[in-house]
Coordinates of C-alpha atoms in Angstrom, one line a residue:
M1 CA 96.9 82.3 103.1
S2 CA 96.9 78.5 102.5
T3 CA 94.3 77.8 105.3
Q4 CA 91.8 80.7 104.5
S5 CA 88.7 80.1 102.3
I6 CA 88.4 82.4 99.4
D7 CA 85.2 84.7 99.1
P8 CA 83.8 84.0 95.7
R9 CA 82.3 87.5 95.5
G10 CA 85.9 88.9 96.2
L11 CA 87.2 86.7 93.2
A12 CA 84.4 88.0 91.0
A13 CA 85.1 91.6 91.8
A14 CA 88.7 91.3 91.2
T15 CA 88.1 89.7 87.9
V16 CA 85.9 92.5 86.7
A17 CA 88.3 95.1 87.7
F18 CA 91.3 93.4 86.1
A19 CA 89.4 92.7 82.8
I20 CA 88.4 96.3 82.4
W21 CA 91.8 97.8 83.3
G22 CA 93.4 95.2 80.9
L23 CA 91.3 96.5 77.9
M24 CA 91.5 100.3 78.8
P25 CA 94.3 101.0 76.4
L26 CA 91.8 100.3 73.5
Y27 CA 89.6 103.0 75.2
W28 CA 92.2 105.7 75.9
H29 CA 93.6 105.3 72.4
L30 CA 90.3 106.6 71.0
L31 CA 91.1 109.9 72.7
K32 CA 94.7 110.2 71.5
T33 CA 94.1 113.6 69.9
V34 CA 93.0 114.9 73.5
P35 CA 96.1 115.9 75.7
S36 CA 96.8 113.4 78.4
L37 CA 96.4 116.1 81.2
Q38 CA 92.9 117.0 79.9
I39 CA 92.0 113.4 79.9
I40 CA 93.1 112.7 83.4
T41 CA 91.2 116.0 84.8
H42 CA 88.1 115.0 82.9
R43 CA 88.4 111.4 84.1
I44 CA 88.6 112.6 87.8
L45 CA 85.7 115.3 87.2
W46 CA 83.2 112.9 85.9
S47 CA 83.9 109.9 88.1
A48 CA 83.7 112.2 91.1
L49 CA 80.2 113.4 90.0
M50 CA 78.9 110.0 89.2
V51 CA 80.2 108.2 92.5
G52 CA 79.3 111.3 94.5
G53 CA 75.7 111.3 93.0
W54 CA 75.3 107.6 93.7
L55 CA 76.4 107.9 97.3
I56 CA 74.0 110.8 97.8
W57 CA 71.3 108.8 96.3
R58 CA 71.9 105.7 98.3
H59 CA 73.1 107.1 101.7
G60 CA 72.0 110.7 101.9
R61 CA 74.0 113.7 102.1
G62 CA 75.6 112.8 105.5
W63 CA 77.7 109.9 104.0
L64 CA 80.8 112.1 103.9
R65 CA 80.7 113.1 107.5
E66 CA 80.0 109.5 108.6
T67 CA 83.1 108.2 106.5
L68 CA 85.6 110.8 107.9
R69 CA 84.6 109.9 111.4
Q70 CA 86.4 106.7 111.0
P71 CA 90.0 106.7 112.5
R72 CA 92.6 107.7 109.9
A73 CA 90.2 107.8 107.0
A74 CA 90.6 111.5 106.2
W75 CA 94.5 111.5 105.7
M76 CA 94.7 108.0 104.4
L77 CA 92.2 108.6 101.6
A78 CA 93.9 111.9 100.8
L79 CA 97.0 110.0 100.2
S80 CA 95.4 107.1 98.2
G81 CA 93.6 109.7 96.1
T82 CA 96.9 111.4 95.3
L83 CA 98.5 108.1 94.4
I84 CA 95.7 106.9 92.1
A85 CA 95.8 110.3 90.4
L86 CA 99.5 110.1 89.5
N87 CA 99.0 106.5 88.4
W88 CA 96.1 107.5 86.2
G89 CA 98.0 110.5 84.6
L90 CA 101.1 108.5 84.0
Y91 CA 99.2 105.6 82.6
I92 CA 97.2 107.6 80.1
W93 CA 100.3 109.5 79.0
A94 CA 102.2 106.3 78.4
V95 CA 99.5 104.5 76.4
N96 CA 99.0 107.6 74.1
A97 CA 102.6 108.0 73.7
G98 CA 103.2 104.4 72.4
H99 CA 104.3 102.6 75.7
V100 CA 101.5 100.0 76.1
V101 CA 103.9 97.2 76.5
E102 CA 106.0 98.9 79.1
T103 CA 102.6 99.8 81.0
S104 CA 101.8 96.1 80.9
L105 CA 105.3 95.4 82.6
G106 CA 104.5 97.8 85.2
Y107 CA 101.3 96.0 86.0
F108 CA 103.1 92.7 85.8
I109 CA 105.5 94.0 88.5
N110 CA 102.7 95.4 90.6
P111 CA 101.0 92.1 91.7
L112 CA 104.5 90.8 92.8
L113 CA 104.9 94.0 94.9
N114 CA 101.4 93.3 96.4
V115 CA 102.4 89.8 97.3
V116 CA 105.6 91.1 99.1
L117 CA 103.6 93.9 100.8
G118 CA 100.9 91.2 102.0
V119 CA 103.6 88.8 103.4
F120 CA 105.8 91.4 105.1
L121 CA 103.4 94.1 106.1
L122 CA 100.2 92.3 106.6
G123 CA 101.4 88.9 107.9
E124 CA 99.8 86.8 105.1
R125 CA 101.3 83.5 104.5
L126 CA 102.1 81.4 101.3
N127 CA 102.4 77.7 101.0
R128 CA 105.3 76.0 99.2
A129 CA 103.7 75.9 95.9
Q130 CA 102.8 79.6 96.0
W131 CA 106.2 80.5 97.1
I132 CA 107.7 78.7 94.0
S133 CA 105.0 80.6 91.9
V134 CA 106.2 83.8 93.3
A135 CA 109.9 83.0 92.8
I136 CA 109.3 82.1 89.2
A137 CA 107.3 85.3 88.8
A138 CA 110.1 87.4 90.3
T139 CA 112.6 85.9 88.0
G140 CA 110.4 86.8 85.0
V141 CA 110.1 90.4 86.2
L142 CA 113.8 90.7 86.7
W143 CA 114.5 89.4 83.5
L144 CA 112.2 91.9 81.8
T145 CA 113.7 94.6 83.8
F146 CA 117.1 94.1 82.9
N147 CA 116.7 92.9 79.3
Y148 CA 114.1 95.6 78.5
G149 CA 116.5 97.8 76.4
S150 CA 116.2 100.9 78.5
F151 CA 115.5 101.6 82.3
P152 CA 111.5 101.0 82.7
W153 CA 110.9 104.0 84.8
I154 CA 107.3 104.1 83.6
A155 CA 106.7 100.5 84.6
L156 CA 108.3 100.9 88.0
A157 CA 106.5 104.2 88.8
L158 CA 103.2 102.5 87.9
A159 CA 103.8 99.5 89.9
C160 CA 104.9 101.4 93.1
S161 CA 102.0 104.0 92.9
F162 CA 99.1 101.4 92.5
G163 CA 100.8 99.0 94.9
L164 CA 100.9 101.5 97.6
Y165 CA 97.4 102.6 96.8
G166 CA 96.0 99.0 97.2
L167 CA 97.8 98.8 100.5
I168 CA 96.3 101.9 101.9
R169 CA 92.9 100.9 100.8
K170 CA 93.3 97.5 102.4
I171 CA 94.4 99.1 105.7
A172 CA 91.8 101.8 105.8
A173 CA 88.5 100.5 107.3
V174 CA 86.3 102.4 104.8
P175 CA 83.7 100.8 102.5
P176 CA 84.8 100.6 99.0
V177 CA 82.2 103.1 97.3
R178 CA 82.6 105.5 100.0
G179 CA 86.4 105.6 99.9
L180 CA 86.3 106.4 96.3
G181 CA 83.9 109.1 96.9
V182 CA 86.1 110.8 99.5
E183 CA 89.2 110.2 97.1
S184 CA 87.2 111.9 94.4
I185 CA 86.2 114.9 96.4
Y186 CA 89.9 115.6 97.2
L187 CA 90.7 115.5 93.6
F188 CA 87.5 117.3 92.2
L189 CA 88.3 120.8 93.1
P190 CA 91.7 120.9 91.5
A191 CA 90.4 119.2 88.3
L192 CA 87.5 121.6 87.9
V193 CA 89.8 124.7 88.4
F194 CA 92.2 123.4 85.9
L195 CA 89.5 122.5 83.3
L196 CA 87.5 125.9 83.7
W197 CA 91.0 127.7 83.4
T198 CA 91.9 125.8 80.3
E199 CA 88.5 126.3 78.6
S200 CA 88.4 130.0 79.4
H201 CA 91.9 130.6 78.0
G202 CA 91.4 128.7 74.7
Q203 CA 93.5 125.7 75.9
G204 CA 90.7 123.2 76.4
G205 CA 88.5 121.7 73.5
F206 CA 85.6 120.1 75.6
I207 CA 83.1 123.2 75.1
A208 CA 84.6 124.7 71.8
S209 CA 83.2 123.6 68.5
P210 CA 85.5 121.7 66.1
A211 CA 85.7 124.7 63.9
A212 CA 87.2 126.6 66.9
G213 CA 89.7 123.9 67.8
G214 CA 87.4 121.7 69.9
W215 CA 87.6 117.9 70.2
G216 CA 84.2 117.2 69.0
L217 CA 80.9 115.4 70.2
K218 CA 82.5 111.9 70.0
A219 CA 85.5 112.8 72.3
G220 CA 83.2 114.6 74.5
I221 CA 81.0 111.6 75.2
L222 CA 84.3 109.3 75.6
L223 CA 85.5 111.7 78.3
V224 CA 82.4 111.7 80.0
F225 CA 81.9 107.9 79.9
G226 CA 85.5 107.6 80.9
G227 CA 84.3 108.5 84.5
A228 CA 82.1 105.4 84.6
L229 CA 84.8 103.2 83.3
T230 CA 87.1 104.7 86.2
A231 CA 84.7 104.1 89.0
I232 CA 83.5 100.7 88.2
P233 CA 86.9 98.9 88.4
L234 CA 88.1 100.8 91.4
I235 CA 85.0 100.0 93.3
A236 CA 85.5 96.4 92.3
F237 CA 89.1 96.5 93.2
A238 CA 88.4 98.0 96.6
E239 CA 85.7 95.4 97.2
A240 CA 88.3 92.4 96.3
V241 CA 91.0 93.7 98.5
R242 CA 88.4 93.8 101.6
R243 CA 87.0 90.2 100.8
I244 CA 90.2 88.1 99.9
P245 CA 93.9 88.1 100.9
F246 CA 96.0 90.8 99.5
S247 CA 98.6 88.2 98.2
V248 CA 95.7 86.6 96.1
V249 CA 94.8 89.9 94.6
G250 CA 98.4 90.4 93.7
L251 CA 98.7 87.2 91.8
M252 CA 95.2 87.9 90.2
Q253 CA 96.4 91.1 88.9
Y254 CA 98.5 89.5 86.1
M255 CA 95.2 89.2 84.3
A256 CA 95.2 92.9 83.5
P257 CA 98.7 93.3 82.2
T258 CA 98.3 90.2 80.0
L259 CA 95.4 91.8 78.2
Q260 CA 97.3 95.2 78.0
L261 CA 100.4 93.2 76.4
L262 CA 97.9 91.7 73.9
C263 CA 96.6 95.1 73.2
G264 CA 100.0 96.6 72.7
V265 CA 101.3 93.8 70.5
L266 CA 98.4 92.8 68.5
V267 CA 96.5 96.1 68.1
F268 CA 99.1 98.7 68.4
G269 CA 101.9 96.8 66.8
E270 CA 104.5 97.5 69.4
P271 CA 107.8 95.3 69.4
F272 CA 107.7 92.1 71.2
G273 CA 111.2 90.4 70.7
R274 CA 112.7 87.1 72.1
D275 CA 113.8 88.7 75.4
R276 CA 110.5 90.0 76.3
M277 CA 108.8 86.7 75.3
V278 CA 111.1 84.9 77.8
G279 CA 110.2 87.1 80.7
F280 CA 106.5 86.9 80.1
A281 CA 106.7 83.1 79.7
L282 CA 108.1 82.7 83.1
I283 CA 105.4 84.9 84.5
W284 CA 102.7 82.9 82.8
I285 CA 104.2 79.7 84.1
A286 CA 104.2 81.1 87.7
L287 CA 100.5 81.9 87.2
G288 CA 99.8 78.3 86.1
I289 CA 101.5 76.8 89.2
F290 CA 99.4 79.2 91.4
A291 CA 96.1 78.3 89.6
I292 CA 96.7 74.5 89.6
E293 CA 97.6 74.6 93.4
G294 CA 94.4 76.6 93.9
I295 CA 92.3 74.1 92.2
V296 CA 93.8 71.2 93.9
R297 CA 93.5 72.7 97.4
S298 CA 89.8 73.7 96.6
R299 CA 89.0 70.1 95.7
R300 CA 90.6 68.8 98.7
R301 CA 88.5 70.9 100.8
T302 CA 85.2 69.9 99.1
S303 CA 85.8 66.2 98.8
P304 CA 83.8 64.0 101.0
R305 CA 85.8 62.5 104.1

């Protein structure tokens, strides 16, 4: 990685994705009165309609057939769609159950996992300063894991599911938006069946009026708009992993859990004691080393000889 130039469009896409993901707990908290499974199925439904409509408008009705012609695309996108659905569901449940800080831990672990995957499975290389940064970040993650107070299963499950999702999307030679469209199609029918069944059996609240136990107009609008907030960062993330090294994506992802941590501590008032502070400080030091090394390397490239 140390000898590769970094595509600025890839960096911009990664920044957009991680900023939105970092602030998403604030959005899902507005829907805390809606059951988590209902939120995730509405998220799948509306994001599928938005992405599918955009693809038909831009590429015509043949976009799906063209996409699935590519080698391995069908089964790899089915797998990545399943992984992202599991990740979404666990994340939304954890946020509304008061585990925002633990979700941030999961997304702190995830970039480290991406670096490991990039180095050992994709053949990417790190220079000495970057290895030092990774080692310090790993120390911080291990400190948090063993001093968290309980086994952080939510954090580990989130890290593994999203790390594998990113790896599959990196390997699959599918344009980002089309890949998301195929994933959405795989998830659309189960989500639609579930929502129709719950609404018809009085267990949903999207159609029903507030007097009949419905969630109200505000919640309905938030659920629909959640589809856009789902599609935008995923498209940006898929674009980023195609344009920049996977290990760079992994280290940039610390932006999202830092914002999530701030939401959990400053907005939702979750505890953040000394042990947690030590672990997060180590991770931030690692990011500082990585950022400084990148700036120095960039200046050396652009300086006149």
